[in-house]
PDB file of C-alpha atoms in Angstrom:
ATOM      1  CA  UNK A   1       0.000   0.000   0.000  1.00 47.00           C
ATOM      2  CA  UNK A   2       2.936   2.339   0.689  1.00 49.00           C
ATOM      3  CA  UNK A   3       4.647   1.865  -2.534  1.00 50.00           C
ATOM      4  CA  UNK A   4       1.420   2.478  -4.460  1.00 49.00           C
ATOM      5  CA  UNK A   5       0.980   5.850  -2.197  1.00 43.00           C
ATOM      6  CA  UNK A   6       4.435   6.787  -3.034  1.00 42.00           C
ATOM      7  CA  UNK A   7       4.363   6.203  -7.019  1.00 43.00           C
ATOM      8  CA  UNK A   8       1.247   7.862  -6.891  1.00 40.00           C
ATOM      9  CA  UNK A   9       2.582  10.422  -5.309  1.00 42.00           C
ATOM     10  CA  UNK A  10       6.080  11.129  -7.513  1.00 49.00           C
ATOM     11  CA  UNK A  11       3.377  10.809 -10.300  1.00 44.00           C
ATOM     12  CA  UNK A  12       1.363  13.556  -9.175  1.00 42.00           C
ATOM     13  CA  UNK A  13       4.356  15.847  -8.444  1.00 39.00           C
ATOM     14  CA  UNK A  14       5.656  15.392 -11.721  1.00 42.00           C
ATOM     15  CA  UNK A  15       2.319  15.926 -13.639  1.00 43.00           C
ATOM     16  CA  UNK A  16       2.245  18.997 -11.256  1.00 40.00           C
ATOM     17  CA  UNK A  17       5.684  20.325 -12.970  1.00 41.00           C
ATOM     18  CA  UNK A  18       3.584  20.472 -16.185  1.00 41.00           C
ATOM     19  CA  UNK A  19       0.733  22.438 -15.068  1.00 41.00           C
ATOM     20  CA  UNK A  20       0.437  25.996 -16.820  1.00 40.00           C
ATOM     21  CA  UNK A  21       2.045  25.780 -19.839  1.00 38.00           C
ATOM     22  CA  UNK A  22      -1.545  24.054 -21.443  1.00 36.00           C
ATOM     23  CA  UNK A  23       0.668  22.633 -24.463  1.00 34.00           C
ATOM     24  CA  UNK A  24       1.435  18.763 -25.252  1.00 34.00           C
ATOM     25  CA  UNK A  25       3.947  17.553 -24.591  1.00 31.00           C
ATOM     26  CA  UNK A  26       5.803  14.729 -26.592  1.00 33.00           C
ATOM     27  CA  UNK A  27       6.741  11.082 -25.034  1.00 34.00           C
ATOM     28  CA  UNK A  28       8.667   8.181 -26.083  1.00 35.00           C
ATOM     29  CA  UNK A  29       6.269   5.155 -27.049  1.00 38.00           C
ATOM     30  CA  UNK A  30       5.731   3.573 -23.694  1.00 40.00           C
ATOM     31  CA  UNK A  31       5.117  -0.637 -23.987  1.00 45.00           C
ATOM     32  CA  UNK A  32       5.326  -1.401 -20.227  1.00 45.00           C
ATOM     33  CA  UNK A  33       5.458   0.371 -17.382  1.00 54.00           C
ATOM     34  CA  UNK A  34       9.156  -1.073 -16.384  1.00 62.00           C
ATOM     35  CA  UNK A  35      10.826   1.562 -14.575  1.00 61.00           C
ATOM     36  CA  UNK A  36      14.180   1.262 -12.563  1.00 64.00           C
ATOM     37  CA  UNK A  37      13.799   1.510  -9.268  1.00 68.00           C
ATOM     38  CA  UNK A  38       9.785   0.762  -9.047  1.00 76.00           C
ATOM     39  CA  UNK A  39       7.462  -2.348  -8.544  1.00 79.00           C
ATOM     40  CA  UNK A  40       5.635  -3.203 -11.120  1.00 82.00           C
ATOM     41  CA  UNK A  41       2.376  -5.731 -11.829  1.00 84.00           C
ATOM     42  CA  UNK A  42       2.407  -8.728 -14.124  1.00 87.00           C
ATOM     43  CA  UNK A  43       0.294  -8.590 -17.133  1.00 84.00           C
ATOM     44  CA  UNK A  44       0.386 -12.660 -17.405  1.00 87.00           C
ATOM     45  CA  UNK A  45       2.159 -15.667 -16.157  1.00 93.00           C
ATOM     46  CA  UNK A  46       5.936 -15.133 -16.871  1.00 93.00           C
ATOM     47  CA  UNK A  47       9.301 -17.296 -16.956  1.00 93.00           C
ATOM     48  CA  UNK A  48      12.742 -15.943 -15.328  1.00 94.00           C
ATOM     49  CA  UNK A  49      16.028 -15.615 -17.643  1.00 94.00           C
ATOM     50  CA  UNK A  50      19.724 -14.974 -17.176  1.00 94.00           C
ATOM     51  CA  UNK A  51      21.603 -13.005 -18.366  1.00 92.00           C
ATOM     52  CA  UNK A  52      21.991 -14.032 -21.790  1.00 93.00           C
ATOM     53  CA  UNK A  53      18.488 -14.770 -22.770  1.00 92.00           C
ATOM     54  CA  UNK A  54      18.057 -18.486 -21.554  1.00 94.00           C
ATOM     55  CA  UNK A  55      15.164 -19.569 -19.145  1.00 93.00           C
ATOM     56  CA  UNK A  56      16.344 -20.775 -15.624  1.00 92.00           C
ATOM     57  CA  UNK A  57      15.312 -23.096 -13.475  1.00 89.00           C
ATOM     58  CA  UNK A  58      12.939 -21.341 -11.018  1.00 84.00           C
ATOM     59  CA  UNK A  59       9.288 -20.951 -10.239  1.00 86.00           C
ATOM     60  CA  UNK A  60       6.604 -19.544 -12.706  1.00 89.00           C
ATOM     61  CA  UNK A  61       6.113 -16.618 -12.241  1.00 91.00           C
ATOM     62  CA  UNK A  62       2.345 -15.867 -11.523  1.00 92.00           C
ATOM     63  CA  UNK A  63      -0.140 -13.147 -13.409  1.00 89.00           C
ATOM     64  CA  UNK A  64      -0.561 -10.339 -10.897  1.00 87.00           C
ATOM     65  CA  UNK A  65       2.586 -10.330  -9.064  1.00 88.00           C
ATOM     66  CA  UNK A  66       3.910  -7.143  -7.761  1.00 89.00           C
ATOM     67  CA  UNK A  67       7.519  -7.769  -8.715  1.00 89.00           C
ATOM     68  CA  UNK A  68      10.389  -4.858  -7.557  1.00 89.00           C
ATOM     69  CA  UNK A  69      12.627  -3.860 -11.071  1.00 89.00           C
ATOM     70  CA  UNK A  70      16.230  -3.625 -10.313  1.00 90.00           C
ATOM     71  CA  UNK A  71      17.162  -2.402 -13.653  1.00 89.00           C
ATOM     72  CA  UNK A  72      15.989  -2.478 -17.315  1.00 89.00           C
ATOM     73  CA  UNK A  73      18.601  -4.415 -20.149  1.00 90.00           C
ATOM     74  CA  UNK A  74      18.435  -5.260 -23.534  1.00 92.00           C
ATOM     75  CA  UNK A  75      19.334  -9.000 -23.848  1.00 93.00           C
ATOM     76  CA  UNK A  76      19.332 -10.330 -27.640  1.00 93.00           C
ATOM     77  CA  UNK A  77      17.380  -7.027 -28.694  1.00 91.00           C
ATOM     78  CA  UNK A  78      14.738  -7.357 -26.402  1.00 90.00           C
ATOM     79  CA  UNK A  79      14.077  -5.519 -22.940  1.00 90.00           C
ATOM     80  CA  UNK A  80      13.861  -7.417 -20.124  1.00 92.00           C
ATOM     81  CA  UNK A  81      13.676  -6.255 -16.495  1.00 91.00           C
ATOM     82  CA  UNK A  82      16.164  -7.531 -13.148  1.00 92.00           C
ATOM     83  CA  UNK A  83      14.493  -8.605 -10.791  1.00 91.00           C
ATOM     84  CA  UNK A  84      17.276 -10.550  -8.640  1.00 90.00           C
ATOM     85  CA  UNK A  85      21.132 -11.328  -9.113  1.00 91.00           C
ATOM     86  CA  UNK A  86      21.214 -12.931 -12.631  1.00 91.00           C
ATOM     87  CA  UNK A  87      16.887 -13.155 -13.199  1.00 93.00           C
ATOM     88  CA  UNK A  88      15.197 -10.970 -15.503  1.00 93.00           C
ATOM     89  CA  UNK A  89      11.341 -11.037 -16.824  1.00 93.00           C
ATOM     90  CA  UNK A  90      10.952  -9.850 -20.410  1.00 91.00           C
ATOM     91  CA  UNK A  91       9.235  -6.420 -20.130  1.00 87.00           C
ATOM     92  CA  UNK A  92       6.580  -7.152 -22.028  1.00 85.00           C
ATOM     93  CA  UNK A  93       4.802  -9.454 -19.433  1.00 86.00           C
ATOM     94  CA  UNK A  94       4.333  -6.320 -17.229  1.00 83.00           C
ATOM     95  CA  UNK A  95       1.196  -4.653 -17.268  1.00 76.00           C
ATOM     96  CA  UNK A  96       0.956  -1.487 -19.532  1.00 71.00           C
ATOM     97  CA  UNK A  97       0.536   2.087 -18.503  1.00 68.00           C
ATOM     98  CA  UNK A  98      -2.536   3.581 -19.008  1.00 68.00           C
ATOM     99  CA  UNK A  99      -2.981   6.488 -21.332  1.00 70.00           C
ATOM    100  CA  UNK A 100      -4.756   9.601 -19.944  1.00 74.00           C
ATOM    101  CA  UNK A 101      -8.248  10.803 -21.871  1.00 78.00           C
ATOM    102  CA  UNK A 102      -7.116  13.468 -24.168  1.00 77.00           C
ATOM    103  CA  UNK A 103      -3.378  11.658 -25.170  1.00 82.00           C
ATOM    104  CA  UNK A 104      -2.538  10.245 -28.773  1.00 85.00           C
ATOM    105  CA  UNK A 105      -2.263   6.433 -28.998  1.00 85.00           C
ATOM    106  CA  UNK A 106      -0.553   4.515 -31.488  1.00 87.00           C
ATOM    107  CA  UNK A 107      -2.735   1.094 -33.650  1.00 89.00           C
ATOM    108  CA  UNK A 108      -0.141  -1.693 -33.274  1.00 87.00           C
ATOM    109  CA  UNK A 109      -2.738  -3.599 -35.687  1.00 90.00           C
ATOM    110  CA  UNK A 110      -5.618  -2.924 -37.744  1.00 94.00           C
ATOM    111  CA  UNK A 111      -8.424  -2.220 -35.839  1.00 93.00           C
ATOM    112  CA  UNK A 112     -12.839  -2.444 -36.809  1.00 94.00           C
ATOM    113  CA  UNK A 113     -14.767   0.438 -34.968  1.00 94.00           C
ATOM    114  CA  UNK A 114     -17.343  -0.728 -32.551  1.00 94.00           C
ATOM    115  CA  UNK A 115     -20.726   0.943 -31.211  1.00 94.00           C
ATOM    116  CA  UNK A 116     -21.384   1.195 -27.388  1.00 94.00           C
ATOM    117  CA  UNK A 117     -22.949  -2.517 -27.827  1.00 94.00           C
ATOM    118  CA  UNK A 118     -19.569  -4.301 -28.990  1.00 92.00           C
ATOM    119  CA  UNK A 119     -21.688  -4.797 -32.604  1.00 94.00           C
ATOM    120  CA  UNK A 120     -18.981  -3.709 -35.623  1.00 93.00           C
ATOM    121  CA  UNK A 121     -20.058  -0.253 -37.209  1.00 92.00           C
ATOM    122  CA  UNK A 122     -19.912  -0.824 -41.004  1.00 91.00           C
ATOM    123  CA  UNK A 123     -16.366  -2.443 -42.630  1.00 89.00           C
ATOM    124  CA  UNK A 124     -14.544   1.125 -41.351  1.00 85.00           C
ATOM    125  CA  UNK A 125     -10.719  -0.430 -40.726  1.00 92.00           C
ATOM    126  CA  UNK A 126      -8.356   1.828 -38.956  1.00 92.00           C
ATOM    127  CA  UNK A 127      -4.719   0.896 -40.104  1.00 93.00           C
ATOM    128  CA  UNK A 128      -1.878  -0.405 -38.063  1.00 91.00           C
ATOM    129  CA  UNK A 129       0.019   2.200 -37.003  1.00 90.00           C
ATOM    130  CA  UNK A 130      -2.452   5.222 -37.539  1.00 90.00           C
ATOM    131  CA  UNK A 131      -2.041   7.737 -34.305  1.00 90.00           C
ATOM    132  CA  UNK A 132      -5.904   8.117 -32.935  1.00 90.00           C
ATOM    133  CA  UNK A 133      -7.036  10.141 -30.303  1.00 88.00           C
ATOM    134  CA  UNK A 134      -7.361   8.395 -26.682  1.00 85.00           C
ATOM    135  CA  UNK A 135     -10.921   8.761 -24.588  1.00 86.00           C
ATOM    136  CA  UNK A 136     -11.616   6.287 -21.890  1.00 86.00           C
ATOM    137  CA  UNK A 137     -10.894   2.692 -21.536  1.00 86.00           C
ATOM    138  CA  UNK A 138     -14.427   0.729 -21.292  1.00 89.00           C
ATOM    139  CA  UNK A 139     -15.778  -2.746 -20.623  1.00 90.00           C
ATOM    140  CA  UNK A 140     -18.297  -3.784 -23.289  1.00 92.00           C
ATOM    141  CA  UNK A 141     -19.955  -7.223 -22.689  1.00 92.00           C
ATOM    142  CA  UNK A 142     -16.248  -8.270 -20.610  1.00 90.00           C
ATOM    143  CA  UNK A 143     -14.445  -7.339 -23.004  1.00 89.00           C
ATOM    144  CA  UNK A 144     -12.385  -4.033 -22.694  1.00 87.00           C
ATOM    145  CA  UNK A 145     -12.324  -1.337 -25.426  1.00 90.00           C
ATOM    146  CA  UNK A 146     -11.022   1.828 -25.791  1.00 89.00           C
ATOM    147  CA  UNK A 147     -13.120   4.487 -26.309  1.00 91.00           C
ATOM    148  CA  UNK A 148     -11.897   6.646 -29.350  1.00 90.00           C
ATOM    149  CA  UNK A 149     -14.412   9.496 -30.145  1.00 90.00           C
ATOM    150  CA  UNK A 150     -18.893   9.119 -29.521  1.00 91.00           C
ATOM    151  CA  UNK A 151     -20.046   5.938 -29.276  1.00 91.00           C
ATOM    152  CA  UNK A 152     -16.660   4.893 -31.221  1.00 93.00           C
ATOM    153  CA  UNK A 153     -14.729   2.031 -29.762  1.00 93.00           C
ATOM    154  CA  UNK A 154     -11.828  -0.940 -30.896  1.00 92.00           C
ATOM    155  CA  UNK A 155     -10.392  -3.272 -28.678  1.00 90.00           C
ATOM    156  CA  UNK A 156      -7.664  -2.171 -26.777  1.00 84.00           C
ATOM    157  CA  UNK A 157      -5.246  -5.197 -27.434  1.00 83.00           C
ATOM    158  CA  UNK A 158      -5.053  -3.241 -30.781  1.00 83.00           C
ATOM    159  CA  UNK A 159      -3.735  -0.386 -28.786  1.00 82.00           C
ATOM    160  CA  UNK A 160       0.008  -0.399 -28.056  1.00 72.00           C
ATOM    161  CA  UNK A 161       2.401   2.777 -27.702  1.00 60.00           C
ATOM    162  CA  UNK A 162       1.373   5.990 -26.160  1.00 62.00           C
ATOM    163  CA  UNK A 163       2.591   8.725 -28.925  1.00 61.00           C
ATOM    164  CA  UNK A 164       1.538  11.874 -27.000  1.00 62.00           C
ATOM    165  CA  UNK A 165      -0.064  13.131 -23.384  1.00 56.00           C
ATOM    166  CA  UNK A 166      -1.957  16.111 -22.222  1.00 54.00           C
ATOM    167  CA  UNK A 167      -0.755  17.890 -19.368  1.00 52.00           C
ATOM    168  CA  UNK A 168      -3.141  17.524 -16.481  1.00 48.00           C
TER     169      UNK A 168
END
């Protein structure tokens, strides 16, 4: 509970820094929220590596575990995260961050436009890769969507890389 009370709390100083200048303001594509120094959640069940890319003998790692990042590395051209001496989790099994209503997201693959109902609105593709403008993230019939404009939604798996963020 105290670590989530103190990342909330560096988050909201640091969103506080932006306050007043009422401009965007640009961000690296974010694909998990692996920071050094942080704890972070697991997206889905995950396997530990060494150092040079090869799985180890230890425990499955289970969806939902808070797990404390060491460092970040790049290990065969992927990012993975430290965990321990010589045990790293690819990054990409970590939860992503959240994009705030108002930022720019980034299609990672083509994406169908939904109604409020989950029914498909025409043939209307949106093409991987096309920057679209972020709303709300909302459950439609247990399956979540992101919300991209009125009564416009595609699935948020198809969602991937924050491109830009409003300052709150």
């Amino acid at each position: 509970m105290k670590k989530s009370l103190l990342v909330l709390t560096e988050a909201t100083l640091l969103s506080l820094a932006c306050i007043g200048t009422g401009q965007m303001i640009n961000v690296d594509p974010v694909q998990a929220a692996v920071t050094k120094g942080q704890s972070a959640k697991l997206a889905r069940n995950a396997y530990v590596y060494n150092s040079k890319g090869k799985r180890i003998k230890f425990p499955t790692l289970e969806k939902g575990e808070d797990l404390m990042i060491i460092a970040t590395k790049k290990i065969n051209g992927k990012k993975y995260a430290a965990i321990g001496k010589n045990q790293y989790v690819k990054a990409s099994n970590f939860e992503k961050e959240a994009p705030k209503a108002g930022s720019t997201v980034r299609l990672t693959h083509n994406a169908y436009v939904y109604n409020a109902k989950g029914k498909r609105v025409g043939k209307t593709v949106l093409k991987k890769g096309k920057n679209v403008n972020f709303v709300d993230i909302v459950t439609i019939n247990g399956k979540r969507y992101s919300q991209i404009g009125k009564n416009k939604f595609i699935k948020n798996s198809n969602v991937s890389d924050i491109v830009t963020t409003v300052a709150d």
